[in-house]
CSV table of C-alpha atoms in Angstrom, one decimal:
chain,number,residue,atom,x,y,z
L,1,MET,CA,54.4,13.0,-26.8
L,2,VAL,CA,54.8,13.4,-23.2
L,3,GLU,CA,59.0,14.4,-23.4
L,4,GLN,CA,58.3,16.3,-26.1
L,5,GLN,CA,56.5,19.6,-23.7
L,6,TYR,CA,60.1,18.8,-21.5
L,7,ILE,CA,62.5,19.3,-24.1
L,8,ASP,CA,60.5,22.2,-25.2
L,9,LEU,CA,61.1,23.8,-22.6
L,10,PHE,CA,64.9,22.7,-21.7
L,11,SER,CA,65.7,24.2,-25.4
L,12,GLN,CA,63.8,27.6,-24.2
L,13,CYS,CA,64.9,27.2,-20.2
L,14,GLU,CA,68.1,25.6,-20.9
L,15,ALA,CA,69.7,29.4,-19.8
L,16,MET,CA,68.2,29.8,-16.3
L,17,ILE,CA,68.4,26.3,-15.0
L,18,CYS,CA,71.9,27.2,-15.9
L,19,ALA,CA,72.6,30.5,-14.7
L,20,ASN,CA,70.6,28.8,-11.2
L,21,SER,CA,73.2,26.5,-10.7
L,22,ALA,CA,76.6,25.7,-10.9
L,23,GLU,CA,78.6,24.5,-13.7
L,24,VAL,CA,79.4,21.3,-12.0
L,25,LEU,CA,76.1,21.0,-12.9
L,26,ASN,CA,76.1,22.1,-16.2
L,27,ALA,CA,78.6,20.8,-17.5
L,28,LYS,CA,76.9,17.2,-17.4
L,29,ARG,CA,73.7,18.8,-18.7
L,30,ALA,CA,74.1,18.9,-22.5
L,31,GLU,CA,74.8,15.4,-22.6
L,32,ALA,CA,72.0,14.4,-21.0
L,33,PHE,CA,69.5,16.0,-22.5
L,34,ALA,CA,70.0,14.4,-25.8
L,35,ASN,CA,70.9,11.1,-24.3
L,36,PHE,CA,67.2,12.0,-22.7
L,37,GLU,CA,66.1,12.7,-25.9
L,38,ARG,CA,67.1,10.1,-27.2
L,39,LEU,CA,66.3,7.3,-24.8
L,40,GLY,CA,62.7,9.5,-23.6
L,41,PHE,CA,61.1,8.2,-20.2
L,42,PRO,CA,60.5,4.6,-19.4
L,43,THR,CA,57.3,2.6,-20.5
L,44,GLN,CA,57.2,-1.1,-19.7
L,45,LYS,CA,58.2,-2.3,-23.1
L,46,LEU,CA,61.5,-1.9,-21.1
L,47,GLU,CA,62.3,-5.4,-18.8
L,48,ASP,CA,63.7,-3.4,-16.0
L,49,TYR,CA,60.4,-1.1,-15.8
L,50,LYS,CA,57.8,-3.4,-16.7
L,51,TYR,CA,56.5,-3.1,-13.8
L,52,THR,CA,56.2,0.3,-13.3
L,53,ASP,CA,54.6,3.0,-16.7
L,54,VAL,CA,56.6,5.9,-14.6
L,55,SER,CA,56.2,7.9,-18.4
L,56,GLU,CA,52.7,8.6,-17.7
L,57,ALA,CA,53.8,10.0,-14.2
L,58,PHE,CA,55.1,13.1,-17.0
L,59,ALA,CA,51.9,13.1,-18.5
L,60,PRO,CA,50.3,16.1,-16.5
L,61,ASP,CA,51.1,20.0,-16.6
L,62,TYR,CA,54.2,21.0,-13.9
L,63,GLY,CA,54.9,23.5,-12.4
L,64,LEU,CA,58.8,23.8,-11.6
L,65,ASN,CA,60.8,26.7,-10.5
L,66,LEU,CA,63.5,26.7,-12.3
L,67,ASN,CA,63.9,31.1,-11.5
L,68,ARG,CA,64.6,30.2,-7.8
L,69,LEU,CA,62.1,31.7,-6.6
L,70,GLU,CA,62.0,31.5,-2.6
L,71,ILE,CA,60.2,29.3,-0.9
L,72,PRO,CA,57.9,31.3,2.2
L,73,VAL,CA,59.0,28.2,4.7
L,74,ASN,CA,60.6,28.1,7.8
L,75,PRO,CA,61.9,24.4,8.5
L,76,TYR,CA,63.4,24.6,11.0
L,77,GLU,CA,59.6,26.1,12.2
L,78,VAL,CA,57.9,23.4,10.7
L,79,PHE,CA,59.0,20.4,11.7
L,80,LYS,CA,60.2,19.7,14.3
L,81,CYS,CA,61.5,15.7,14.3
L,82,ASP,CA,61.3,15.1,18.0
L,83,VAL,CA,62.5,11.0,18.7
L,84,PRO,CA,63.2,10.9,22.0
L,85,ASN,CA,66.5,10.5,23.1
L,86,MET,CA,67.7,10.8,19.4
L,87,SER,CA,69.9,13.7,18.5
L,88,THR,CA,70.7,14.0,15.4
L,89,SER,CA,72.3,16.9,12.8
L,90,LEU,CA,69.0,18.3,11.5
L,91,TYR,CA,69.2,19.8,7.6
L,92,PHE,CA,67.0,20.4,5.4
L,93,VAL,CA,66.0,20.4,1.8
L,94,VAL,CA,62.9,22.3,0.4
L,95,ASN,CA,61.4,20.7,-2.6
L,96,ASP,CA,64.5,20.6,-4.8
L,97,ALA,CA,67.3,23.7,-2.9
L,98,PHE,CA,69.0,23.2,-0.1
L,99,TYR,CA,68.2,25.3,3.1
L,100,THR,CA,70.9,28.0,3.5
L,101,LYS,CA,68.7,30.5,6.1
L,102,GLU,CA,69.5,28.6,9.5
L,103,GLN,CA,71.3,25.5,10.1
L,104,PRO,CA,72.3,23.3,12.7
L,105,LYS,CA,73.7,24.9,16.1
L,106,VAL,CA,75.8,21.2,16.1
L,107,GLU,CA,79.2,21.6,14.7
L,108,LEU,CA,80.4,18.5,12.5
L,109,PRO,CA,83.8,17.9,12.9
L,110,GLU,CA,86.6,18.8,11.0
L,111,GLY,CA,86.6,18.7,7.3
L,112,VAL,CA,82.9,17.5,6.7
L,113,LEU,CA,80.8,18.9,4.8
L,114,MET,CA,77.5,18.9,3.9
L,115,GLY,CA,75.2,21.7,2.2
L,116,SER,CA,73.6,22.4,-0.8
L,117,LEU,CA,75.5,20.7,-4.4
L,118,LYS,CA,75.5,24.2,-6.1
L,119,GLU,CA,77.1,26.3,-3.2
L,120,MET,CA,79.2,23.7,-2.4
L,121,ALA,CA,79.9,22.7,-6.4
L,122,LYS,CA,81.2,26.6,-7.0
L,123,LYS,CA,83.4,26.2,-3.3
L,124,TYR,CA,85.1,23.1,-3.7
L,125,PRO,CA,84.6,22.6,-7.9
L,126,GLU,CA,87.5,20.2,-7.6
L,127,LEU,CA,86.0,18.3,-5.1
L,128,VAL,CA,82.6,17.9,-6.6
L,129,SER,CA,83.4,17.2,-10.2
L,130,LYS,CA,85.3,14.1,-9.0
L,131,TYR,CA,83.0,12.5,-8.1
L,132,TYR,CA,79.6,14.3,-9.6
L,133,GLY,CA,77.5,12.3,-12.6
L,134,LYS,CA,80.7,9.6,-12.1
L,135,LEU,CA,77.7,6.8,-11.9
L,136,ALA,CA,74.7,8.1,-12.7
L,137,ASP,CA,75.6,7.3,-16.0
L,138,THR,CA,73.0,8.9,-18.1
L,139,SER,CA,73.3,6.6,-21.8
L,140,GLY,CA,71.2,4.3,-20.2
L,141,ASP,CA,68.5,5.9,-17.6
L,142,GLY,CA,65.8,8.1,-19.6
L,143,ILE,CA,64.8,9.1,-15.2
L,144,THR,CA,68.9,9.5,-15.1
L,145,ALA,CA,69.3,11.4,-18.3
L,146,PHE,CA,65.9,14.1,-17.4
L,147,ASN,CA,66.8,14.8,-13.4
L,148,THR,CA,70.7,15.1,-14.5
L,149,SER,CA,69.5,17.6,-17.1
L,150,PHE,CA,66.9,20.4,-15.1
L,151,VAL,CA,68.9,19.3,-11.9
L,152,GLN,CA,69.9,22.4,-10.6
L,153,ASP,CA,70.6,21.5,-6.7
L,154,GLY,CA,70.8,19.7,-4.2
L,155,VAL,CA,72.5,17.7,-1.3
L,156,PHE,CA,76.9,17.1,-1.1
L,157,LEU,CA,77.8,15.3,2.4
L,158,TYR,CA,81.9,14.7,2.0
L,159,ILE,CA,83.3,12.8,4.8
L,160,PRO,CA,87.2,13.4,4.9
L,161,LYS,CA,89.8,10.3,5.3
L,162,GLY,CA,89.5,8.3,8.5
L,163,VAL,CA,87.0,11.3,10.5
L,164,VAL,CA,84.2,8.8,12.0
L,165,VAL,CA,81.1,11.0,12.7
L,166,GLU,CA,79.8,9.4,15.6
L,167,ARG,CA,76.0,11.8,16.3
L,168,THR,CA,73.6,10.9,13.3
L,169,ILE,CA,72.7,13.4,10.4
L,170,GLN,CA,69.3,13.9,9.2
L,171,LEU,CA,68.0,14.7,6.4
L,172,VAL,CA,64.5,15.9,5.4
L,173,ASN,CA,62.9,16.5,2.3
L,174,ILE,CA,59.8,18.7,2.3
L,175,LEU,CA,58.0,19.2,-0.4
L,176,ARG,CA,56.2,22.5,-1.2
L,177,ALA,CA,53.7,24.7,-3.4
L,178,ASP,CA,49.9,25.8,-4.4
L,179,VAL,CA,49.6,23.8,-7.2
L,180,ASP,CA,50.8,20.5,-8.4
L,181,PHE,CA,54.7,21.0,-8.8
L,182,MET,CA,57.9,19.0,-10.2
L,183,VAL,CA,60.9,18.7,-8.0
L,184,ASN,CA,64.4,17.9,-9.6
L,185,ARG,CA,66.8,16.8,-6.8
L,186,ARG,CA,70.3,15.5,-6.4
L,187,VAL,CA,72.3,14.1,-3.6
L,188,LEU,CA,76.3,12.9,-3.1
L,189,VAL,CA,77.8,11.5,-0.7
L,190,VAL,CA,81.4,10.9,-0.2
L,191,MET,CA,82.7,8.5,2.0
L,192,GLU,CA,86.8,8.6,1.7
L,193,GLU,CA,88.6,5.9,3.6
L,194,GLY,CA,88.4,5.4,6.5
L,195,SER,CA,85.7,7.4,7.0
L,196,GLN,CA,82.1,6.2,8.7
L,197,ALA,CA,78.5,8.3,9.3
L,198,LYS,CA,74.9,7.0,9.3
L,199,LEU,CA,72.7,9.9,7.5
L,200,LEU,CA,68.9,9.4,7.7
L,201,VAL,CA,66.6,10.7,4.7
L,202,CYS,CA,62.9,11.0,5.6
L,203,ASP,CA,61.0,12.8,3.1
L,204,HIS,CA,57.3,14.6,3.9
L,205,ALA,CA,54.5,16.2,1.7
L,206,GLN,CA,53.3,20.1,3.4
L,207,ASP,CA,50.5,20.1,0.9
L,208,GLN,CA,47.6,17.9,-0.7
L,209,VAL,CA,48.3,18.5,-4.4
L,210,ASN,CA,50.2,16.5,-7.6
L,211,PHE,CA,53.9,15.8,-6.3
L,212,LEU,CA,56.2,14.1,-8.7
L,213,THR,CA,59.9,13.6,-7.5
L,214,THR,CA,62.8,13.1,-9.5
L,215,GLN,CA,66.1,11.6,-6.8
L,216,VAL,CA,69.6,10.9,-8.0
L,217,ILE,CA,72.1,9.2,-5.4
L,218,GLU,CA,75.6,8.8,-5.9
L,219,VAL,CA,77.4,7.3,-3.7
L,220,PHE,CA,81.2,6.5,-3.0
L,221,ALA,CA,82.0,4.3,0.1
L,222,GLY,CA,86.6,4.6,0.0
L,223,GLU,CA,88.1,1.6,1.2
L,224,ASN,CA,87.4,0.2,4.8
L,225,ALA,CA,84.5,3.0,4.9
L,226,VAL,CA,81.3,2.8,6.6
L,227,LEU,CA,78.2,4.2,5.6
L,228,ASP,CA,73.9,3.8,7.5
L,229,MET,CA,71.6,5.5,5.2
L,230,TYR,CA,68.1,5.4,6.2
L,231,GLU,CA,64.8,6.5,4.0
L,232,LEU,CA,61.1,6.8,5.7
L,233,GLU,CA,58.7,7.5,2.6
L,234,GLU,CA,55.9,9.7,4.5
L,235,THR,CA,54.5,11.7,1.6
L,236,HIS,CA,50.8,11.2,0.8
L,237,ILE,CA,48.3,9.4,-2.1
L,238,ALA,CA,48.7,12.6,-4.6
L,239,ASN,CA,52.9,11.8,-4.3
L,240,THR,CA,55.4,10.3,-6.7
L,241,ARG,CA,58.9,9.5,-7.4
L,242,ILE,CA,61.0,7.9,-9.5
L,243,SER,CA,64.2,7.3,-7.8
L,244,ASN,CA,67.9,5.9,-8.9
L,245,CYS,CA,70.6,5.5,-6.4
L,246,TYR,CA,74.1,4.8,-7.7
L,247,VAL,CA,76.6,3.0,-5.6
L,248,ARG,CA,80.5,2.4,-5.6
L,249,GLN,CA,82.7,0.1,-3.1
L,250,ASP,CA,85.7,-0.3,-3.0
L,251,ALA,CA,87.6,-2.5,-0.9
L,252,GLY,CA,86.2,-3.5,2.8
L,253,SER,CA,83.4,-0.9,2.5
L,254,ASN,CA,80.0,-1.3,4.3
L,255,VAL,CA,77.2,-0.3,3.5
L,256,LEU,CA,73.6,-0.4,4.8
L,257,LEU,CA,70.6,1.3,2.2
L,258,ASN,CA,67.0,-0.2,4.4
L,259,GLY,CA,64.2,2.8,2.6
L,260,MET,CA,61.3,1.8,4.6
L,261,THR,CA,58.0,3.5,2.9
L,262,LEU,CA,54.8,4.0,5.1
L,263,HIS,CA,52.6,6.3,3.1
L,264,ASN,CA,53.2,7.5,-0.3
L,265,GLY,CA,50.6,7.6,-3.9
L,266,MET,CA,53.3,5.4,-6.4
L,267,THR,CA,57.0,5.0,-6.3
L,268,ARG,CA,59.4,3.8,-7.8
L,269,ASN,CA,63.5,3.0,-6.4
L,270,ARG,CA,66.1,1.5,-8.4
L,271,THR,CA,69.7,0.7,-6.9
L,272,HIS,CA,72.7,-0.1,-8.3
L,273,VAL,CA,75.9,-1.5,-7.0
L,274,LEU,CA,79.3,-2.1,-7.6
L,275,LEU,CA,81.7,-4.0,-5.9
L,276,ALA,CA,84.6,-3.1,-7.3
L,277,GLY,CA,87.1,-3.8,-4.0
L,278,GLU,CA,87.6,-7.0,-2.0
L,279,HIS,CA,85.8,-8.1,0.6
L,280,ALA,CA,83.1,-5.2,0.5
L,281,GLU,CA,79.9,-5.7,1.9
L,282,ILE,CA,76.0,-4.5,1.1
L,283,THR,CA,73.3,-4.4,2.9
L,284,LEU,CA,69.7,-4.3,1.0
L,285,CYS,CA,66.3,-4.0,2.9
L,286,GLY,CA,63.3,-2.6,2.0
L,287,MET,CA,60.1,-2.3,3.7
L,288,ALA,CA,56.0,-1.2,1.8
L,289,ILE,CA,53.5,-1.1,3.7
L,290,GLU,CA,50.4,-0.4,1.3
L,291,ASP,CA,47.1,-0.4,1.0
L,292,LYS,CA,44.0,1.9,-1.3
L,293,ASN,CA,45.8,2.3,-4.4
L,294,GLN,CA,49.3,2.6,-3.6
L,295,HIS,CA,52.8,1.9,-6.2
L,296,VAL,CA,56.1,0.5,-4.9
L,297,ASP,CA,58.3,-1.1,-7.1
L,298,ASN,CA,61.3,-1.4,-5.6
L,299,HIS,CA,64.2,-3.1,-8.0
L,300,THR,CA,67.7,-3.9,-8.0
L,301,PHE,CA,71.5,-4.8,-9.5
L,302,ILE,CA,74.6,-5.5,-8.0
L,303,ASP,CA,77.7,-6.4,-9.4
L,304,HIS,CA,80.4,-8.7,-7.5
L,305,ALA,CA,83.3,-7.0,-9.9
L,306,VAL,CA,85.3,-8.7,-7.8
L,307,SER,CA,86.7,-11.8,-5.6
L,308,ASN,CA,85.6,-12.1,-1.2
L,309,CYS,CA,82.7,-10.4,-1.0
L,310,THR,CA,79.1,-10.0,0.0
L,311,SER,CA,75.5,-8.7,-0.4
L,312,ASN,CA,72.9,-9.5,1.8
L,313,GLU,CA,68.5,-8.3,0.8
L,314,LEU,CA,65.8,-8.0,1.4
L,315,TYR,CA,62.9,-6.7,1.2
L,316,LYS,CA,59.1,-6.9,1.9
L,317,TYR,CA,55.4,-6.3,1.2
L,318,VAL,CA,51.9,-5.6,3.3
L,319,LEU,CA,49.2,-5.3,0.5
L,320,ASP,CA,46.0,-4.3,1.2
L,321,ASP,CA,42.9,-2.9,-0.1
L,322,GLU,CA,44.3,-3.2,-3.9
L,323,ALA,CA,47.2,-1.5,-3.4
L,324,ARG,CA,50.4,-3.1,-5.9
L,325,GLY,CA,53.9,-3.5,-5.7
L,326,ALA,CA,56.7,-5.3,-6.9
L,327,PHE,CA,60.4,-7.0,-6.6
L,328,ALA,CA,63.4,-7.3,-8.7
L,329,GLY,CA,66.9,-8.0,-8.4
L,330,LYS,CA,69.6,-9.0,-10.1
L,331,VAL,CA,72.4,-10.6,-8.7
L,332,LEU,CA,76.1,-10.7,-10.8
L,333,VAL,CA,78.5,-12.1,-9.9
L,334,ARG,CA,81.3,-11.6,-13.2
L,335,LYS,CA,84.1,-14.9,-13.8
L,336,ASP,CA,87.4,-13.5,-11.6
L,337,ALA,CA,84.4,-12.6,-8.3
L,338,GLN,CA,85.7,-16.1,-6.4
L,339,LYS,CA,84.6,-16.5,-3.2
L,340,THR,CA,81.8,-14.4,-3.2
L,341,PHE,CA,78.0,-14.8,-0.8
L,342,SER,CA,74.9,-13.8,-1.9
L,343,GLN,CA,72.2,-13.6,0.1
L,344,GLN,CA,68.5,-12.4,-2.0
L,345,THR,CA,65.0,-12.3,-0.4
L,346,ASN,CA,61.8,-11.2,-1.0
L,347,ARG,CA,58.5,-12.5,1.8
L,348,ASN,CA,54.9,-10.6,1.4
L,349,LEU,CA,52.1,-10.9,1.8
L,350,CYS,CA,48.2,-10.2,0.4
L,351,ILE,CA,45.8,-8.8,2.5
L,352,THR,CA,43.2,-9.3,0.5
L,353,ARG,CA,42.1,-10.9,-2.7
L,354,GLU,CA,42.6,-7.6,-4.4
L,355,ALA,CA,45.5,-7.0,-4.5
L,356,ARG,CA,48.7,-7.6,-6.0
L,357,MET,CA,52.5,-8.4,-5.4
L,358,PHE,CA,54.8,-9.1,-8.6
L,359,THR,CA,58.6,-10.0,-7.6
L,360,GLN,CA,60.9,-11.9,-9.9
L,361,PRO,CA,64.7,-12.7,-7.7
L,362,GLN,CA,67.8,-13.0,-9.9
L,363,LEU,CA,71.0,-14.6,-9.8
L,364,GLU,CA,73.6,-14.4,-12.4
L,365,ILE,CA,76.6,-16.8,-11.8
L,366,TYR,CA,80.0,-17.3,-13.9
L,367,ALA,CA,82.1,-17.1,-11.1
L,368,ASP,CA,81.8,-21.2,-9.3
L,369,ASP,CA,83.4,-20.4,-6.0
L,370,VAL,CA,80.0,-19.8,-4.8
L,371,LYS,CA,77.9,-19.7,-2.0
L,372,CYS,CA,74.7,-18.3,-3.6
L,373,GLY,CA,70.8,-17.8,-3.3
L,374,HIS,CA,67.5,-16.7,-3.5
L,375,GLY,CA,63.8,-16.8,-2.5
L,376,ALA,CA,60.6,-15.2,-3.1
L,377,THR,CA,56.6,-15.6,-1.8
L,378,VAL,CA,54.0,-14.0,-1.6
L,379,GLY,CA,50.7,-14.9,0.7
L,380,GLN,CA,48.5,-14.0,3.2
L,381,LEU,CA,48.7,-14.2,7.4
L,382,ASP,CA,48.8,-17.4,8.3
L,383,GLU,CA,44.8,-18.3,9.1
L,384,SER,CA,46.5,-21.5,11.4
L,385,ALA,CA,48.3,-18.5,13.8
L,386,LEU,CA,45.6,-16.4,13.9
L,387,PHE,CA,43.2,-18.8,15.1
L,388,TYR,CA,45.9,-20.1,18.1
L,389,MET,CA,46.0,-16.2,18.9
L,390,GLN,CA,42.2,-15.7,18.8
L,391,ALA,CA,42.1,-19.5,21.0
L,392,ARG,CA,44.2,-17.4,23.7
L,393,GLY,CA,41.9,-14.3,24.0
L,394,ILE,CA,43.4,-12.2,21.6
L,395,SER,CA,40.6,-10.3,19.2
L,396,GLN,CA,40.7,-11.0,15.6
L,397,ARG,CA,41.7,-7.3,14.1
L,398,GLU,CA,44.2,-7.4,17.5
L,399,ALA,CA,45.8,-11.1,16.3
L,400,ARG,CA,45.9,-9.4,12.2
L,401,LEU,CA,47.5,-6.2,12.8
L,402,LEU,CA,50.2,-7.9,15.4
L,403,LEU,CA,50.9,-10.6,12.4
L,404,MET,CA,51.7,-8.3,10.5
L,405,PHE,CA,54.1,-6.2,12.9
L,406,ALA,CA,56.4,-9.7,13.6
L,407,PHE,CA,56.0,-9.9,9.7
L,408,VAL,CA,57.8,-6.7,8.7
L,409,ASN,CA,60.5,-6.2,12.0
L,410,GLU,CA,62.8,-8.2,10.1
L,411,VAL,CA,63.6,-4.9,8.3
L,412,VAL,CA,63.2,-3.0,11.6
L,413,ASP,CA,65.9,-4.8,12.5
L,414,TYR,CA,68.6,-3.8,10.2
L,415,ILE,CA,68.0,-0.6,11.8
L,416,ARG,CA,71.8,-0.2,14.0
L,417,ILE,CA,70.5,3.3,15.1
L,418,ASP,CA,68.6,1.5,18.3
L,419,ILE,CA,66.1,5.0,19.3
L,420,LEU,CA,65.2,5.0,15.3
L,421,LYS,CA,64.6,1.0,15.4
L,422,GLU,CA,62.4,2.1,18.5
L,423,ARG,CA,60.2,4.8,17.3
L,424,LEU,CA,60.7,3.0,13.5
L,425,HIS,CA,58.3,0.3,15.4
L,426,LEU,CA,55.9,2.4,16.8
L,427,LEU,CA,55.3,3.8,14.3
L,428,ILE,CA,54.1,1.0,11.5
L,429,GLU,CA,52.3,-0.2,14.6
L,430,LYS,CA,50.2,3.0,14.1
L,431,ARG,CA,50.5,2.6,10.6
L,432,PHE,CA,49.3,-1.0,10.7
L,433,ARG,CA,46.3,0.0,13.1
L,434,GLY,CA,45.3,3.1,10.2
L,435,GLU,CA,46.6,6.1,12.1
L,436,LEU,CA,48.7,8.7,9.9
L,437,SER,CA,51.7,7.4,11.3
L,438,LYS,CA,54.1,11.4,12.2
L,439,CYS,CA,57.7,12.1,14.4
L,440,ALA,CA,56.3,13.6,17.9
L,441,GLY,CA,55.8,17.2,16.7
L,442,CYS,CA,56.3,17.0,13.1
L,443,ASN,CA,53.8,18.9,11.7
L,444,GLY,CA,54.5,17.5,8.0
L,445,CYS,CA,53.6,14.4,9.3
L,446,LYS,CA,50.0,15.0,11.5
């Protein structure tokens, strides 16, 4: 049984795990571990995981830094993300520990908190405990239960009422190890009423060992809050990432989540959104460019619990070689959620006959005054368009690249940071050309 090694590990090291964390995190640990013992790791027998057997990823023997030994790396020297003309407040997480030895020289607006979840939980226990673990229910998902059992640190972002953070906050997650390694990371984002912020999260792997990352994100968007969160994964073929994101939106809030996978091994993203206040709006976007034997699975659930809310989803995949992709999206419109508008779209390109895409869009509607639609397509490059472009002197290779680029461009256009949008256009073009995508000056992406 795959779970047994982790059950034994937790039983033997619980005191060490707790001693190197904070009481707020420890308070959730025992219940989460009991749920993990009951649930185990999800397998393909579960409907929500039928396209990805994540339990297999936990079978190898990984190292864990439960005693929080210092990792010999200064990310501010090694990782210099040089996106021209884009000025960010830059922070780092090394494996699953927030890097505290050096901080950005740019100060955030008064009252904004950005830092180590462990340290913030010690300094502001009442604030963190008000939100931590309130969305990420461990009783129904084995990955969330596992993460909550083993997590010791992460990131806490708090934007007070009415505060607008103009400068984009950038968080770079660095995987660094000499042996096969597991990290368990947590992100807690709290947007108070009327606050606004943009968060860019970049995943990089410095070493060519097998990494396994579990990540749980909780996002609270208060009334009329506005949050843009972009996730960019640029790791390598030996990296496995399993991420669960939980979002709660109050009245009038606007949240944009855009996840882009440019390089990976196996990725499984789960997003659960609760629209709890009227006139809340959520935009979910996703893009995956895959080749070799890469695998990306996006699973989304949007719960329209009240009237007059809007949800838009757009996910696009380009699959080459023997890559595998999966998308399962469900929109639930409850009985009292009248005047709902929801649109869900999944479009996919399989470049080779060996590539495989699985798609399952779903609508479950119990209200009668709604405008809801969904659609999915799986196809290949348009041969007539290729012929048309070649007839005008464009080589077949360049024509294919142009069509693939145009295909995913719609997802990139949802980015509400112009400089980042321009940079992504370049990275995507380089990815399609078979070059290793990297930010200029960032050694972690070379």
